[in-house]
mmCIF file of C-alpha atoms in Angstrom:
data_model
loop_
_atom_site.group_PDB
_atom_site.id
_atom_site.type_symbol
_atom_site.label_atom_id
_atom_site.label_comp_id
_atom_site.label_asym_id
_atom_site.label_seq_id
_atom_site.Cartn_x
_atom_site.Cartn_y
_atom_site.Cartn_z
ATOM 1 C CA UNK N 1 97.729 102.888 143.609
ATOM 2 C CA UNK N 2 97.139 104.040 140.128
ATOM 3 C CA UNK N 3 97.668 101.108 137.526
ATOM 4 C CA UNK N 4 97.721 103.803 134.651
ATOM 5 C CA UNK N 5 100.852 105.601 135.923
ATOM 6 C CA UNK N 6 102.880 105.263 132.710
ATOM 7 C CA UNK N 7 99.823 107.037 130.744
ATOM 8 C CA UNK N 8 99.384 109.717 133.371
ATOM 9 C CA UNK N 9 103.203 110.649 133.289
ATOM 10 C CA UNK N 10 103.254 110.889 129.610
ATOM 11 C CA UNK N 11 100.466 111.370 127.176
ATOM 12 C CA UNK N 12 97.948 111.960 129.940
ATOM 13 C CA UNK N 13 99.788 115.003 131.079
ATOM 14 C CA UNK N 14 101.165 116.252 127.883
ATOM 15 C CA UNK N 15 98.382 115.496 125.346
ATOM 16 C CA UNK N 16 95.705 116.527 127.476
ATOM 17 C CA UNK N 17 96.477 118.442 130.858
ATOM 18 C CA UNK N 18 99.408 120.793 129.642
ATOM 19 C CA UNK N 19 97.999 120.990 125.980
ATOM 20 C CA UNK N 20 94.662 122.231 127.384
ATOM 21 C CA UNK N 21 96.342 124.556 129.862
ATOM 22 C CA UNK N 22 98.342 126.104 127.158
ATOM 23 C CA UNK N 23 95.759 126.349 124.414
ATOM 24 C CA UNK N 24 93.287 127.658 127.061
ATOM 25 C CA UNK N 25 90.663 125.238 125.959
ATOM 26 C CA UNK N 26 88.365 122.897 128.442
ATOM 27 C CA UNK N 27 89.781 119.656 129.713
ATOM 28 C CA UNK N 28 87.246 117.079 129.348
ATOM 29 C CA UNK N 29 89.549 114.220 130.494
ATOM 30 C CA UNK N 30 92.115 114.858 133.102
ATOM 31 C CA UNK N 31 89.576 114.804 135.851
ATOM 32 C CA UNK N 32 88.677 111.187 135.032
ATOM 33 C CA UNK N 33 92.290 110.462 134.577
ATOM 34 C CA UNK N 34 94.167 112.076 137.423
ATOM 35 C CA UNK N 35 91.250 112.482 139.932
ATOM 36 C CA UNK N 36 88.415 110.033 139.706
ATOM 37 C CA UNK N 37 90.034 107.014 141.250
ATOM 38 C CA UNK N 38 91.135 108.857 144.078
ATOM 39 C CA UNK N 39 87.752 110.561 144.334
ATOM 40 C CA UNK N 40 86.016 107.221 144.457
ATOM 41 C CA UNK N 41 88.353 105.715 147.263
ATOM 42 C CA UNK N 42 87.918 108.922 149.418
ATOM 43 C CA UNK N 43 83.930 108.723 149.130
ATOM 44 C CA UNK N 44 84.100 105.149 150.189
ATOM 45 C CA UNK N 45 86.091 105.724 153.159
ATOM 46 C CA UNK N 46 85.069 109.512 154.166
ATOM 47 C CA UNK N 47 81.462 110.119 152.286
ATOM 48 C CA UNK N 48 81.294 113.737 153.504
ATOM 49 C CA UNK N 49 85.045 114.582 152.813
ATOM 50 C CA UNK N 50 85.186 118.300 152.446
ATOM 51 C CA UNK N 51 88.946 119.349 152.801
ATOM 52 C CA UNK N 52 91.994 116.961 151.997
ATOM 53 C CA UNK N 53 95.629 117.320 152.728
ATOM 54 C CA UNK N 54 97.940 116.262 149.718
ATOM 55 C CA UNK N 55 101.616 115.219 149.600
ATOM 56 C CA UNK N 56 102.278 115.101 145.747
ATOM 57 C CA UNK N 57 104.505 112.690 143.743
ATOM 58 C CA UNK N 58 105.226 112.202 140.081
ATOM 59 C CA UNK N 59 103.401 113.942 137.565
ATOM 60 C CA UNK N 60 101.228 115.339 140.344
ATOM 61 C CA UNK N 61 103.806 117.936 140.915
ATOM 62 C CA UNK N 62 103.098 119.364 137.427
ATOM 63 C CA UNK N 63 99.523 119.887 137.622
ATOM 64 C CA UNK N 64 97.047 122.235 139.938
ATOM 65 C CA UNK N 65 94.515 119.898 141.104
ATOM 66 C CA UNK N 66 92.162 122.476 141.475
ATOM 67 C CA UNK N 67 91.967 123.168 137.623
ATOM 68 C CA UNK N 68 90.622 119.803 137.072
ATOM 69 C CA UNK N 69 87.283 119.973 135.105
ATOM 70 C CA UNK N 70 84.522 117.742 136.416
ATOM 71 C CA UNK N 71 82.259 117.071 133.369
ATOM 72 C CA UNK N 72 79.355 115.525 135.424
ATOM 73 C CA UNK N 73 79.109 118.228 138.068
ATOM 74 C CA UNK N 74 80.417 121.076 135.818
ATOM 75 C CA UNK N 75 82.418 122.236 138.408
ATOM 76 C CA UNK N 76 86.484 122.619 138.974
ATOM 77 C CA UNK N 77 87.745 120.605 141.670
ATOM 78 C CA UNK N 78 88.864 123.247 143.667
ATOM 79 C CA UNK N 79 85.040 124.280 143.979
ATOM 80 C CA UNK N 80 84.054 120.847 145.037
ATOM 81 C CA UNK N 81 86.929 120.351 147.804
ATOM 82 C CA UNK N 82 89.304 122.350 149.772
ATOM 83 C CA UNK N 83 92.752 121.228 149.004
ATOM 84 C CA UNK N 84 95.801 122.071 150.608
ATOM 85 C CA UNK N 85 99.409 120.809 149.513
ATOM 86 C CA UNK N 86 101.729 119.909 152.008
ATOM 87 C CA UNK N 87 105.381 119.171 151.534
ATOM 88 C CA UNK N 88 105.179 116.053 153.654
ATOM 89 C CA UNK N 89 101.982 114.703 155.459
ATOM 90 C CA UNK N 90 103.911 114.033 158.600
ATOM 91 C CA UNK N 91 104.156 117.877 158.839
ATOM 92 C CA UNK N 92 100.394 118.043 160.011
ATOM 93 C CA UNK N 93 101.300 116.456 163.234
ATOM 94 C CA UNK N 94 103.978 119.218 164.216
ATOM 95 C CA UNK N 95 102.852 122.259 162.543
ATOM 96 C CA UNK N 96 101.469 125.416 164.541
ATOM 97 C CA UNK N 97 98.032 126.341 164.842
ATOM 98 C CA UNK N 98 97.349 128.571 161.769
ATOM 99 C CA UNK N 99 97.774 132.203 162.317
ATOM 100 C CA UNK N 100 95.464 135.135 160.948
ATOM 101 C CA UNK N 101 97.305 136.707 158.321
ATOM 102 C CA UNK N 102 100.877 137.689 158.803
ATOM 103 C CA UNK N 103 102.471 138.705 161.827
ATOM 104 C CA UNK N 104 102.222 142.469 162.302
ATOM 105 C CA UNK N 105 105.927 142.774 162.829
ATOM 106 C CA UNK N 106 106.896 140.733 159.749
ATOM 107 C CA UNK N 107 109.470 142.280 157.554
ATOM 108 C CA UNK N 108 108.643 142.146 154.001
ATOM 109 C CA UNK N 109 111.452 142.303 151.369
ATOM 110 C CA UNK N 110 110.189 142.680 147.820
ATOM 111 C CA UNK N 111 112.869 142.003 144.836
ATOM 112 C CA UNK N 112 111.902 143.003 141.282
ATOM 113 C CA UNK N 113 112.802 144.284 137.983
ATOM 114 C CA UNK N 114 116.520 143.489 138.136
ATOM 115 C CA UNK N 115 118.964 145.193 135.764
ATOM 116 C CA UNK N 116 119.980 141.729 133.984
ATOM 117 C CA UNK N 117 122.444 143.545 131.766
ATOM 118 C CA UNK N 118 124.500 145.316 134.681
ATOM 119 C CA UNK N 119 128.289 144.576 133.760
ATOM 120 C CA UNK N 120 127.107 143.443 130.221
ATOM 121 C CA UNK N 121 128.342 145.692 127.248
ATOM 122 C CA UNK N 122 125.480 145.200 124.846
ATOM 123 C CA UNK N 123 121.999 146.399 126.164
ATOM 124 C CA UNK N 124 118.917 144.284 126.700
ATOM 125 C CA UNK N 125 116.201 144.527 124.087
ATOM 126 C CA UNK N 126 112.770 145.444 124.943
ATOM 127 C CA UNK N 127 110.906 143.879 127.657
ATOM 128 C CA UNK N 128 108.481 140.870 127.586
ATOM 129 C CA UNK N 129 106.110 139.331 129.801
ATOM 130 C CA UNK N 130 106.572 136.504 132.283
ATOM 131 C CA UNK N 131 104.157 134.492 129.884
ATOM 132 C CA UNK N 132 106.811 134.056 127.086
ATOM 133 C CA UNK N 133 105.813 132.694 123.892
ATOM 134 C CA UNK N 134 108.589 130.340 123.770
ATOM 135 C CA UNK N 135 107.622 126.831 123.388
ATOM 136 C CA UNK N 136 107.373 124.820 126.657
ATOM 137 C CA UNK N 137 109.831 122.101 125.765
ATOM 138 C CA UNK N 138 112.203 124.533 123.840
ATOM 139 C CA UNK N 139 115.576 125.203 125.316
ATOM 140 C CA UNK N 140 115.734 128.756 127.352
ATOM 141 C CA UNK N 141 117.498 130.895 125.012
ATOM 142 C CA UNK N 142 119.466 132.534 127.690
ATOM 143 C CA UNK N 143 121.357 129.357 127.858
ATOM 144 C CA UNK N 144 122.664 129.443 124.244
ATOM 145 C CA UNK N 145 123.717 133.351 124.405
ATOM 146 C CA UNK N 146 120.491 134.777 124.117
ATOM 147 C CA UNK N 147 119.565 138.065 126.070
ATOM 148 C CA UNK N 148 117.534 138.085 129.233
ATOM 149 C CA UNK N 149 114.973 140.518 128.467
ATOM 150 C CA UNK N 150 113.724 143.082 131.110
ATOM 151 C CA UNK N 151 110.447 142.578 132.719
ATOM 152 C CA UNK N 152 108.866 146.167 133.466
ATOM 153 C CA UNK N 153 105.969 144.382 134.759
ATOM 154 C CA UNK N 154 107.791 143.137 138.171
ATOM 155 C CA UNK N 155 108.768 146.573 138.702
ATOM 156 C CA UNK N 156 104.999 147.743 138.748
ATOM 157 C CA UNK N 157 103.900 144.490 140.722
ATOM 158 C CA UNK N 158 106.260 145.176 143.771
ATOM 159 C CA UNK N 159 105.835 148.925 143.853
ATOM 160 C CA UNK N 160 102.055 147.954 144.125
ATOM 161 C CA UNK N 161 102.574 145.900 146.677
ATOM 162 C CA UNK N 162 104.718 148.210 148.697
ATOM 163 C CA UNK N 163 101.743 150.917 148.519
ATOM 164 C CA UNK N 164 99.564 148.158 149.921
ATOM 165 C CA UNK N 165 101.598 147.552 152.555
ATOM 166 C CA UNK N 166 102.597 151.147 153.585
ATOM 167 C CA UNK N 167 101.412 151.833 157.334
ATOM 168 C CA UNK N 168 100.605 148.228 157.945
ATOM 169 C CA UNK N 169 103.811 146.218 157.456
ATOM 170 C CA UNK N 170 107.429 147.217 157.121
ATOM 171 C CA UNK N 171 108.773 146.825 153.806
ATOM 172 C CA UNK N 172 112.212 147.012 151.858
ATOM 173 C CA UNK N 173 112.142 147.682 148.015
ATOM 174 C CA UNK N 174 115.065 146.139 145.913
ATOM 175 C CA UNK N 175 114.655 147.169 142.442
ATOM 176 C CA UNK N 176 117.029 147.486 139.285
ATOM 177 C CA UNK N 177 120.661 147.582 140.413
ATOM 178 C CA UNK N 178 119.933 146.810 143.756
ATOM 179 C CA UNK N 179 117.953 143.456 143.093
ATOM 180 C CA UNK N 180 120.999 141.366 143.448
ATOM 181 C CA UNK N 181 121.717 137.983 144.529
ATOM 182 C CA UNK N 182 124.105 139.284 147.165
ATOM 183 C CA UNK N 183 121.038 141.211 148.796
ATOM 184 C CA UNK N 184 118.998 138.220 149.005
ATOM 185 C CA UNK N 185 121.615 136.150 150.639
ATOM 186 C CA UNK N 186 122.547 138.718 153.043
ATOM 187 C CA UNK N 187 118.885 138.500 154.389
ATOM 188 C CA UNK N 188 118.358 136.851 158.081
ATOM 189 C CA UNK N 189 114.959 135.315 158.336
ATOM 190 C CA UNK N 190 112.828 137.784 156.511
ATOM 191 C CA UNK N 191 108.995 137.620 157.237
ATOM 192 C CA UNK N 192 108.110 137.439 153.615
ATOM 193 C CA UNK N 193 110.577 137.248 150.654
ATOM 194 C CA UNK N 194 108.722 138.344 147.447
ATOM 195 C CA UNK N 195 110.862 137.476 144.283
ATOM 196 C CA UNK N 196 109.495 138.820 141.042
ATOM 197 C CA UNK N 197 111.877 137.954 137.808
ATOM 198 C CA UNK N 198 112.553 135.321 135.295
ATOM 199 C CA UNK N 199 112.745 131.720 136.561
ATOM 200 C CA UNK N 200 114.182 128.803 134.507
ATOM 201 C CA UNK N 201 113.919 125.146 134.598
ATOM 202 C CA UNK N 202 116.400 122.603 132.665
ATOM 203 C CA UNK N 203 114.865 119.529 131.506
ATOM 204 C CA UNK N 204 116.989 116.445 130.703
ATOM 205 C CA UNK N 205 116.286 117.097 126.978
ATOM 206 C CA UNK N 206 117.657 120.853 127.543
ATOM 207 C CA UNK N 207 120.564 119.183 128.946
ATOM 208 C CA UNK N 208 121.256 116.726 126.089
ATOM 209 C CA UNK N 209 120.633 119.595 123.602
ATOM 210 C CA UNK N 210 123.575 121.831 125.089
ATOM 211 C CA UNK N 211 125.795 118.599 125.067
ATOM 212 C CA UNK N 212 125.324 118.155 121.686
ATOM 213 C CA UNK N 213 126.092 121.868 121.198
ATOM 214 C CA UNK N 214 129.301 121.023 122.753
ATOM 215 C CA UNK N 215 128.700 123.293 125.762
ATOM 216 C CA UNK N 216 131.274 122.365 128.218
ATOM 217 C CA UNK N 217 130.075 125.045 131.022
ATOM 218 C CA UNK N 218 127.024 127.361 131.758
ATOM 219 C CA UNK N 219 127.703 130.621 133.655
ATOM 220 C CA UNK N 220 131.143 129.145 134.808
ATOM 221 C CA UNK N 221 129.916 125.826 136.112
ATOM 222 C CA UNK N 222 130.866 122.756 134.141
ATOM 223 C CA UNK N 223 127.736 120.841 132.118
ATOM 224 C CA UNK N 224 128.560 117.488 134.025
ATOM 225 C CA UNK N 225 127.613 119.081 137.476
ATOM 226 C CA UNK N 226 124.097 120.027 136.071
ATOM 227 C CA UNK N 227 123.737 116.357 134.938
ATOM 228 C CA UNK N 228 124.702 115.328 138.508
ATOM 229 C CA UNK N 229 122.946 117.643 140.719
ATOM 230 C CA UNK N 230 119.263 118.396 139.890
ATOM 231 C CA UNK N 231 119.201 121.364 142.063
ATOM 232 C CA UNK N 232 121.462 123.101 139.461
ATOM 233 C CA UNK N 233 118.708 123.156 137.209
ATOM 234 C CA UNK N 234 116.119 125.317 138.608
ATOM 235 C CA UNK N 235 116.850 129.054 139.378
ATOM 236 C CA UNK N 236 116.187 132.456 139.405
ATOM 237 C CA UNK N 237 117.863 135.567 137.753
ATOM 238 C CA UNK N 238 118.833 138.801 139.186
ATOM 239 C CA UNK N 239 121.059 141.865 138.421
ATOM 240 C CA UNK N 240 124.139 140.839 136.750
ATOM 241 C CA UNK N 241 122.910 137.534 135.409
ATOM 242 C CA UNK N 242 123.458 138.490 131.530
ATOM 243 C CA UNK N 243 127.194 138.875 131.875
ATOM 244 C CA UNK N 244 127.433 135.421 133.625
ATOM 245 C CA UNK N 245 125.409 133.883 131.117
ATOM 246 C CA UNK N 246 127.598 135.308 128.381
ATOM 247 C CA UNK N 247 130.948 134.545 130.270
ATOM 248 C CA UNK N 248 131.633 138.214 130.437
ATOM 249 C CA UNK N 249 134.114 139.180 133.176
ATOM 250 C CA UNK N 250 132.324 141.023 136.197
ATOM 251 C CA UNK N 251 134.272 143.703 138.311
ATOM 252 C CA UNK N 252 136.323 142.304 141.195
ATOM 253 C CA UNK N 253 133.914 143.638 143.742
ATOM 254 C CA UNK N 254 131.000 141.540 142.687
ATOM 255 C CA UNK N 255 131.000 138.444 144.255
ATOM 256 C CA UNK N 256 127.626 136.563 143.209
ATOM 257 C CA UNK N 257 126.944 135.767 139.365
ATOM 258 C CA UNK N 258 123.091 136.743 139.503
ATOM 259 C CA UNK N 259 121.794 133.486 139.339
ATOM 260 C CA UNK N 260 120.324 131.804 142.137
ATOM 261 C CA UNK N 261 119.968 128.156 141.822
ATOM 262 C CA UNK N 262 118.075 125.947 144.080
ATOM 263 C CA UNK N 263 121.251 124.339 145.313
ATOM 264 C CA UNK N 264 122.209 127.946 146.628
ATOM 265 C CA UNK N 265 118.645 128.512 148.039
ATOM 266 C CA UNK N 266 119.038 125.822 150.486
ATOM 267 C CA UNK N 267 121.759 127.858 152.214
ATOM 268 C CA UNK N 268 119.497 130.897 152.944
ATOM 269 C CA UNK N 269 118.582 131.941 156.274
ATOM 270 C CA UNK N 270 114.781 131.478 156.422
ATOM 271 C CA UNK N 271 114.020 129.294 159.731
ATOM 272 C CA UNK N 272 111.551 132.054 160.698
ATOM 273 C CA UNK N 273 110.216 133.047 157.163
ATOM 274 C CA UNK N 274 106.516 132.927 157.111
ATOM 275 C CA UNK N 275 106.056 133.278 153.418
ATOM 276 C CA UNK N 276 108.253 133.093 149.953
ATOM 277 C CA UNK N 277 106.547 134.296 146.869
ATOM 278 C CA UNK N 278 108.066 133.234 143.510
ATOM 279 C CA UNK N 279 106.402 135.432 141.082
ATOM 280 C CA UNK N 280 108.246 133.977 137.947
ATOM 281 C CA UNK N 281 107.749 131.250 135.442
ATOM 282 C CA UNK N 282 107.850 127.535 136.197
ATOM 283 C CA UNK N 283 108.984 128.146 139.771
ATOM 284 C CA UNK N 284 107.336 124.948 141.000
ATOM 285 C CA UNK N 285 109.263 122.846 138.519
ATOM 286 C CA UNK N 286 112.203 120.757 139.112
ATOM 287 C CA UNK N 287 113.774 117.058 138.356
ATOM 288 C CA UNK N 288 111.053 114.779 139.649
ATOM 289 C CA UNK N 289 112.466 111.561 141.562
ATOM 290 C CA UNK N 290 109.701 109.059 142.545
ATOM 291 C CA UNK N 291 109.064 108.864 146.058
ATOM 292 C CA UNK N 292 111.272 111.790 146.767
ATOM 293 C CA UNK N 293 109.462 114.458 145.371
ATOM 294 C CA UNK N 294 110.621 117.297 143.116
ATOM 295 C CA UNK N 295 114.260 118.715 143.358
ATOM 296 C CA UNK N 296 113.955 122.277 142.363
ATOM 297 C CA UNK N 297 113.313 125.796 143.999
ATOM 298 C CA UNK N 298 110.088 124.356 145.847
ATOM 299 C CA UNK N 299 112.107 121.996 147.768
ATOM 300 C CA UNK N 300 114.894 124.204 148.222
ATOM 301 C CA UNK N 301 112.930 127.181 149.879
ATOM 302 C CA UNK N 302 111.112 124.698 152.096
ATOM 303 C CA UNK N 303 114.287 122.909 153.200
ATOM 304 C CA UNK N 304 115.827 126.514 153.960
ATOM 305 C CA UNK N 305 113.044 126.789 156.612
ATOM 306 C CA UNK N 306 110.251 128.763 154.655
ATOM 307 C CA UNK N 307 106.740 127.706 156.070
ATOM 308 C CA UNK N 308 104.801 128.513 152.964
ATOM 309 C CA UNK N 309 106.002 128.743 149.411
ATOM 310 C CA UNK N 310 103.668 130.404 146.365
ATOM 311 C CA UNK N 311 105.054 129.396 143.235
ATOM 312 C CA UNK N 312 104.117 128.924 139.466
ATOM 313 C CA UNK N 313 103.753 125.467 137.357
ATOM 314 C CA UNK N 314 104.098 127.447 133.836
ATOM 315 C CA UNK N 315 104.746 130.324 132.313
ATOM 316 C CA UNK N 316 102.743 133.203 133.970
ATOM 317 C CA UNK N 317 100.832 136.121 132.132
ATOM 318 C CA UNK N 318 102.285 139.404 133.291
ATOM 319 C CA UNK N 319 99.134 141.362 133.802
ATOM 320 C CA UNK N 320 97.162 138.464 135.580
ATOM 321 C CA UNK N 321 100.062 137.966 137.781
ATOM 322 C CA UNK N 322 99.993 141.753 138.993
ATOM 323 C CA UNK N 323 96.331 141.206 139.843
ATOM 324 C CA UNK N 324 96.687 138.142 141.435
ATOM 325 C CA UNK N 325 99.529 139.488 143.804
ATOM 326 C CA UNK N 326 97.478 142.503 144.472
ATOM 327 C CA UNK N 327 94.362 140.393 145.491
ATOM 328 C CA UNK N 328 96.842 138.087 147.512
ATOM 329 C CA UNK N 329 98.494 140.792 149.502
ATOM 330 C CA UNK N 330 95.205 142.743 150.008
ATOM 331 C CA UNK N 331 93.388 139.528 151.681
ATOM 332 C CA UNK N 332 96.648 139.125 153.830
ATOM 333 C CA UNK N 333 96.406 142.562 155.170
ATOM 334 C CA UNK N 334 92.678 141.770 155.953
ATOM 335 C CA UNK N 335 94.199 139.157 158.574
ATOM 336 C CA UNK N 336 93.230 136.151 156.489
ATOM 337 C CA UNK N 337 95.464 133.267 156.720
ATOM 338 C CA UNK N 338 97.879 132.578 153.926
ATOM 339 C CA UNK N 339 95.885 129.605 152.295
ATOM 340 C CA UNK N 340 92.928 131.670 152.547
ATOM 341 C CA UNK N 341 94.442 134.873 150.878
ATOM 342 C CA UNK N 342 95.710 132.450 148.338
ATOM 343 C CA UNK N 343 92.062 130.968 147.718
ATOM 344 C CA UNK N 344 90.577 134.655 147.601
ATOM 345 C CA UNK N 345 93.129 135.929 144.924
ATOM 346 C CA UNK N 346 92.515 132.738 143.116
ATOM 347 C CA UNK N 347 88.718 133.207 142.891
ATOM 348 C CA UNK N 348 88.749 137.124 142.242
ATOM 349 C CA UNK N 349 91.279 136.498 139.287
ATOM 350 C CA UNK N 350 88.756 133.896 137.780
ATOM 351 C CA UNK N 351 86.176 136.672 137.519
ATOM 352 C CA UNK N 352 88.561 138.504 135.150
ATOM 353 C CA UNK N 353 90.311 135.596 133.873
ATOM 354 C CA UNK N 354 88.249 132.448 133.399
ATOM 355 C CA UNK N 355 90.769 130.101 131.826
ATOM 356 C CA UNK N 356 92.455 128.091 134.314
ATOM 357 C CA UNK N 357 95.931 128.949 132.435
ATOM 358 C CA UNK N 358 95.828 132.425 134.339
ATOM 359 C CA UNK N 359 94.005 131.524 137.739
ATOM 360 C CA UNK N 360 95.764 128.077 137.995
ATOM 361 C CA UNK N 361 99.300 129.116 137.339
ATOM 362 C CA UNK N 362 100.147 129.591 141.069
ATOM 363 C CA UNK N 363 99.933 126.909 143.751
ATOM 364 C CA UNK N 364 100.643 127.048 147.258
ATOM 365 C CA UNK N 365 102.466 124.517 149.315
ATOM 366 C CA UNK N 366 102.940 124.524 153.132
ATOM 367 C CA UNK N 367 105.770 122.975 155.215
#
């Protein structure tokens, strides 16, 4: 039990952990606040502890514990302990033995570079990286009529991955006009589902701002439903989403609006899916309910049946993400376990990008 919970949930996170990550500076305080009390307890009970399994709660959903810098040892926590995040510790009792890499019969489906302005009369502006310069607490501009800018880096990312998979695993590529919400919902138990696009998370203050602007609905859904259902606040955007956000009429044969919310993800058929990769910004976020976890894309994909979800905690750098994914899939194809491949990719990326802002953005959660 941590007695300084109020500090951790507010200033401890915003003024120290988040600020240092964003500014790419070394954090001298967060280890002491977020981990030292736990470490002391662990050492007392298990002096030789080397590996831990964590089921997160509260503010711990917002930080990557592996990025905490220990001033005494001069090491990151991820270098001192092997850490695996699980959705619930009871899952450790029932999970199957770890397989070496992906099943050789796995079907890999890659989605990227959606044509957001499909059905929209006004073309998009130039591309942008997934590491947006928008302030973390600023209302995402797409909810106020702004344009969804294309992500050319995602096209390169999924094409590079498909090249790696050629001759080893069967893969199907969806990009541009075919990177649609409809095509995602049509999938039945993909082995791997890789989604490279824009992600969003609407915080409570974002909803308050929209209410003050007298916005009664967003993409055809009344604002009050976003307030009532936290699973509507997180999502991914695909082909045609621009027209939906702007209230433009789409063709009659288009059944989906291009916005895949966490609420919709729950109904996907993923019971045999080994891995979902969310290569987008803030896909690990959602409304946090103490004792219940985080209501967002993470919870939704796990609830839909995915065994592992790789996701991001903050705005990700486009170039660094491409390298990370290349290293990750290369390790998977070398028959490494999913968690081991994640650690290998993380360590390799650190060689070129030493700041945790780059290599610590992605976290892996096991069901």
